[in-house]
mmCIF file of C-alpha atoms in Angstrom:
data_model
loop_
_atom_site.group_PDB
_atom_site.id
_atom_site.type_symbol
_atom_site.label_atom_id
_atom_site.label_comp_id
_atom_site.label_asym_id
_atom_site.label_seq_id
_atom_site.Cartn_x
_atom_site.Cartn_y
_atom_site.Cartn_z
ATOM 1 C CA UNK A 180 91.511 81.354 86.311
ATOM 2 C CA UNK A 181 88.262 82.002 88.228
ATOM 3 C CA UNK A 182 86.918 84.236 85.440
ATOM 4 C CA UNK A 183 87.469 82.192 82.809
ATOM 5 C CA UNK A 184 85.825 79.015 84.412
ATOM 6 C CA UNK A 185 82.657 81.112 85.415
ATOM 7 C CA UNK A 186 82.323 82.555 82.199
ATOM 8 C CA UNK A 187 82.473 79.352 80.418
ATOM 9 C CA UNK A 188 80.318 77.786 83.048
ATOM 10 C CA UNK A 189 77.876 80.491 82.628
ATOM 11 C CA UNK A 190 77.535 79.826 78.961
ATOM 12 C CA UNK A 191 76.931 75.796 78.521
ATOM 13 C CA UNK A 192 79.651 73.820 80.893
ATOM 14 C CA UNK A 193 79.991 70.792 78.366
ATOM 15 C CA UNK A 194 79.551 72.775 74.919
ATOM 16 C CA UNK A 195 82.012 75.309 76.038
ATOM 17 C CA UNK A 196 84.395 72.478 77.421
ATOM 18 C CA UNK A 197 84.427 71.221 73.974
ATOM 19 C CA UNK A 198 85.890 74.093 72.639
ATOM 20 C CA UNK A 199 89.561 73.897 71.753
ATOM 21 C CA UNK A 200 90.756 77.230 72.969
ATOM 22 C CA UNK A 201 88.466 76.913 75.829
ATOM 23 C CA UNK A 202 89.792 73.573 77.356
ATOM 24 C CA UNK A 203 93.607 74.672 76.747
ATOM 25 C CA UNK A 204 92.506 77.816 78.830
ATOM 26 C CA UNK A 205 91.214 75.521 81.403
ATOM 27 C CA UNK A 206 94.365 73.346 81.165
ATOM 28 C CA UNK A 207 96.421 75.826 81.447
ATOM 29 C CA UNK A 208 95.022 77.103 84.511
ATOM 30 C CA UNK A 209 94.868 73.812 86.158
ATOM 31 C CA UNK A 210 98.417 72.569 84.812
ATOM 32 C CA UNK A 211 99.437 71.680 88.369
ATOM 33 C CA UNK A 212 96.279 69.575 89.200
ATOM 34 C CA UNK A 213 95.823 65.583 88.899
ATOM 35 C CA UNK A 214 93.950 65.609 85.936
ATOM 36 C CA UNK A 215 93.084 61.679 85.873
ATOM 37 C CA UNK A 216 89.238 62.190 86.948
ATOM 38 C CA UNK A 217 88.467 64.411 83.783
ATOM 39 C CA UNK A 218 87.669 61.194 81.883
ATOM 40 C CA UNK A 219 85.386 60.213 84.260
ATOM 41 C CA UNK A 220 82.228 61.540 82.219
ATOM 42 C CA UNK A 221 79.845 61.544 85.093
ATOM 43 C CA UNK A 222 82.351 63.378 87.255
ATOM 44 C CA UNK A 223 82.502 66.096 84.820
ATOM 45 C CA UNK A 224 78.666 66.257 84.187
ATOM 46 C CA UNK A 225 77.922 66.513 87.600
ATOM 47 C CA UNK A 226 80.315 68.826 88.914
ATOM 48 C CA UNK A 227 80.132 71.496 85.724
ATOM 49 C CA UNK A 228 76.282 71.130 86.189
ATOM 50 C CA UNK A 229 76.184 72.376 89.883
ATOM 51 C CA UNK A 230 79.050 74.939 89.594
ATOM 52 C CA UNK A 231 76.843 76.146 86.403
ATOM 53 C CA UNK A 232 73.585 76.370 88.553
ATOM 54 C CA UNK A 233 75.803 77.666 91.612
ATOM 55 C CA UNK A 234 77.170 80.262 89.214
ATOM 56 C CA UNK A 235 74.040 80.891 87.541
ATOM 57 C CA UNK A 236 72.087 81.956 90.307
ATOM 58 C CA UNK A 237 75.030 84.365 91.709
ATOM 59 C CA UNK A 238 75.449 81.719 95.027
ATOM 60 C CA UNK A 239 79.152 81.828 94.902
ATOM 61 C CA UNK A 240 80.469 84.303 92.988
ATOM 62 C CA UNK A 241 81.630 87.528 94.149
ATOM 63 C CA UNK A 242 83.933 90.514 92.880
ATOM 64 C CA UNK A 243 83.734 88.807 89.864
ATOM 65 C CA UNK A 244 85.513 85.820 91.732
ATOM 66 C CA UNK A 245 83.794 82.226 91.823
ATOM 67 C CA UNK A 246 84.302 80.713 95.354
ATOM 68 C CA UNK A 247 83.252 77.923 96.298
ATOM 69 C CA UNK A 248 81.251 78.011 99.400
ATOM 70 C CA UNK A 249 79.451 81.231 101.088
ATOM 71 C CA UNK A 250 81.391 80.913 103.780
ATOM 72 C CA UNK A 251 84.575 81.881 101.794
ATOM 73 C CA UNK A 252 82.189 85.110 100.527
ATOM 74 C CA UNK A 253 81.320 85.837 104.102
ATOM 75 C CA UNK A 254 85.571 85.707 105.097
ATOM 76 C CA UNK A 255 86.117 87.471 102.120
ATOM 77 C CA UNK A 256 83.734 90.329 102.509
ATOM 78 C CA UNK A 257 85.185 90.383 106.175
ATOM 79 C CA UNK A 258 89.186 90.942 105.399
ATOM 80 C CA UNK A 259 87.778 93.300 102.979
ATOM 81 C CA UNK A 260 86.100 95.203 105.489
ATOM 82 C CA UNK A 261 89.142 94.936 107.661
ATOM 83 C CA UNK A 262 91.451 96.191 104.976
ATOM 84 C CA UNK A 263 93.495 92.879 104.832
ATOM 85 C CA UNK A 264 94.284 92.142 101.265
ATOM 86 C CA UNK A 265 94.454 88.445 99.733
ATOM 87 C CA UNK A 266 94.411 86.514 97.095
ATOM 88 C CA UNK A 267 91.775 83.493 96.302
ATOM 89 C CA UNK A 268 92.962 79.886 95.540
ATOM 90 C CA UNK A 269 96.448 81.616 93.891
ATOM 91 C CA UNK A 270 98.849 78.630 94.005
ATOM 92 C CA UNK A 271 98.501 74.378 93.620
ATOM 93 C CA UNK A 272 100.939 72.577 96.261
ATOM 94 C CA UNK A 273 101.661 69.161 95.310
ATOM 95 C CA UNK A 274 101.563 68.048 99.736
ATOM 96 C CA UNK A 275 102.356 64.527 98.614
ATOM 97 C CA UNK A 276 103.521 62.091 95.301
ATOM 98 C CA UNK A 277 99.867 63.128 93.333
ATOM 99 C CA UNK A 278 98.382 64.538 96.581
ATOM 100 C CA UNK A 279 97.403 68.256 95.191
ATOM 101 C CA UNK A 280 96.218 70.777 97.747
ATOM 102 C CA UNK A 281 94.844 74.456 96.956
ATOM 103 C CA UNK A 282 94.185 76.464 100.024
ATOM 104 C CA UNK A 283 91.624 79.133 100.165
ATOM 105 C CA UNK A 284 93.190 82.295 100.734
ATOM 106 C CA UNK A 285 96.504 83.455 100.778
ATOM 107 C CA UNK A 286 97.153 86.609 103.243
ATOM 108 C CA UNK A 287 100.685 88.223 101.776
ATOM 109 C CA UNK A 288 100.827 90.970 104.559
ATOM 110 C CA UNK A 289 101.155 87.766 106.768
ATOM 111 C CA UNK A 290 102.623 85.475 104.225
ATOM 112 C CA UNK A 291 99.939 82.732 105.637
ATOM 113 C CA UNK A 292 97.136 80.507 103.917
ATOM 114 C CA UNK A 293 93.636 80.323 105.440
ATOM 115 C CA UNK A 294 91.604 77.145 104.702
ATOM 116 C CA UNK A 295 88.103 77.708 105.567
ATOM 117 C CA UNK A 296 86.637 74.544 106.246
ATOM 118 C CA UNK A 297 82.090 74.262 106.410
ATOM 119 C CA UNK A 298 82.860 70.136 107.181
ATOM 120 C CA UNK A 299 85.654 68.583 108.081
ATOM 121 C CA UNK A 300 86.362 65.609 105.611
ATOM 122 C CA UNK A 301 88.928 63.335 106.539
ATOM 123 C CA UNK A 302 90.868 63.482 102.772
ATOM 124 C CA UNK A 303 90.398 67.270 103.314
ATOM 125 C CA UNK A 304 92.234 67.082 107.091
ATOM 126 C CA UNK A 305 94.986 65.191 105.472
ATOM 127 C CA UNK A 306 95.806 67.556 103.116
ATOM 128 C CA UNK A 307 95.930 70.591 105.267
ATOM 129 C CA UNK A 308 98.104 68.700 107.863
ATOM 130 C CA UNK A 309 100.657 67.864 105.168
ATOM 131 C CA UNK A 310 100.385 71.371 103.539
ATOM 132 C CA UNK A 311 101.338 72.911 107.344
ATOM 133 C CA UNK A 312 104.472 71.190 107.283
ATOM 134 C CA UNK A 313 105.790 73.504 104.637
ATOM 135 C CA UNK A 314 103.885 76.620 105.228
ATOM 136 C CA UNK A 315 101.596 78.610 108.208
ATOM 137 C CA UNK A 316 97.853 78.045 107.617
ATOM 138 C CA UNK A 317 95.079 78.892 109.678
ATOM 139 C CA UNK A 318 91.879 76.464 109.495
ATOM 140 C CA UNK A 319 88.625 78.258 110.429
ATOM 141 C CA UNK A 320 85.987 75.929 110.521
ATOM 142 C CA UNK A 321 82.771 77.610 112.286
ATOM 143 C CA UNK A 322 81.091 81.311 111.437
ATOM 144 C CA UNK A 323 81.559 82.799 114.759
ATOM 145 C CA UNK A 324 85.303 82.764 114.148
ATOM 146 C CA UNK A 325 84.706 84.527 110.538
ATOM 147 C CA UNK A 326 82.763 86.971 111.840
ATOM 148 C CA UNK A 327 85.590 87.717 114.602
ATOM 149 C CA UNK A 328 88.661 88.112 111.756
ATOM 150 C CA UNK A 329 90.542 91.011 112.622
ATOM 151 C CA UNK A 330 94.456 91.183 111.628
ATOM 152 C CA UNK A 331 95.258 90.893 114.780
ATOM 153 C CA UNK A 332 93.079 87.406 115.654
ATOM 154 C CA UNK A 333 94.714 85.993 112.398
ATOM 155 C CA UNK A 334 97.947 86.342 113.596
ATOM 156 C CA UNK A 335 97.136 85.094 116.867
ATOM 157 C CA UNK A 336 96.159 81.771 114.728
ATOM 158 C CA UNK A 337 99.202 81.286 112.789
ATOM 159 C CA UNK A 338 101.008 78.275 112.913
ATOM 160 C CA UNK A 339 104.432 77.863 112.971
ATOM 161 C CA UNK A 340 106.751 75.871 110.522
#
């Protein structure tokens, strides 16, 4: 899914949008998502513009994966390091009736999401606290705690059920 937006980002956000096959692609990979603010033109412009410039200028993207933030990079680059697998963004949770969450990471040798979080937004906050109802997910909010990950810290950090 990542690969697909950042190529089509990379080569025109709205031309490529326009595409047939490359919307359906898009659609497809966001079938689980609230879709509603897509017709919000100015939404769209804005957002595709800065991912496109973010893109562009290598800021976010990694391993051929486009995060979103350099702080996911930095965590990322660390669990490598540490040999701790995961997988970025995998799975959409619906937390609530048309609440849609997506953590960051997803750690299967602890079967745990991390959320890594550079400000705290209270629409953000709610999501994660409704998403650790159903599932263990550790929030790491400042860089001295990235640049501490070991397997053994993360599962220190684990919340329960």
């Amino acid at each position: 899914r990542n690969d697909i937006i950042c190529k089509n980002i990379s080569k025109g956000t709205l031309i490529a949008m326009k595409k047939e096959d490359v919307y359906k692609k898009f659609l497809e990979g966001n079938k689980n998502r609230d879709k509603s603010f897509f017709h919000d033109k100015k939404w769209i412009e804005k957002v595709l513009n800065t991912m496109r410039e973010n893109v562009k200028n290598g800021k976010y993207k990694y391993n051929n994966i486009c995060f979103r933030s350099n702080w996911e990079i930095f965590f990322a680059k660390k669990l490598e390091t540490q040999k701790i697998s995961y997988l970025y963004e995998p799975y959409v949770f619906e937390v609530e009736k048309n609440i849609f969450y997506i953590p960051d990471f997803y750690l299967p040798e602890l079967d745990c999401f991390v959320e890594i979080k550079g400000y705290k937004t209270e629409i953000g906050m709610k999501k994660v606290n409704l998403f650790r109802q159903y599932k263990s997910i550790i929030v790491i909010d400042n860089e001295i705690d990235i640049k501490g990950v070991t397997l053994e810290w993360l599962k220190s950090k684990i919340y329960e059920k």
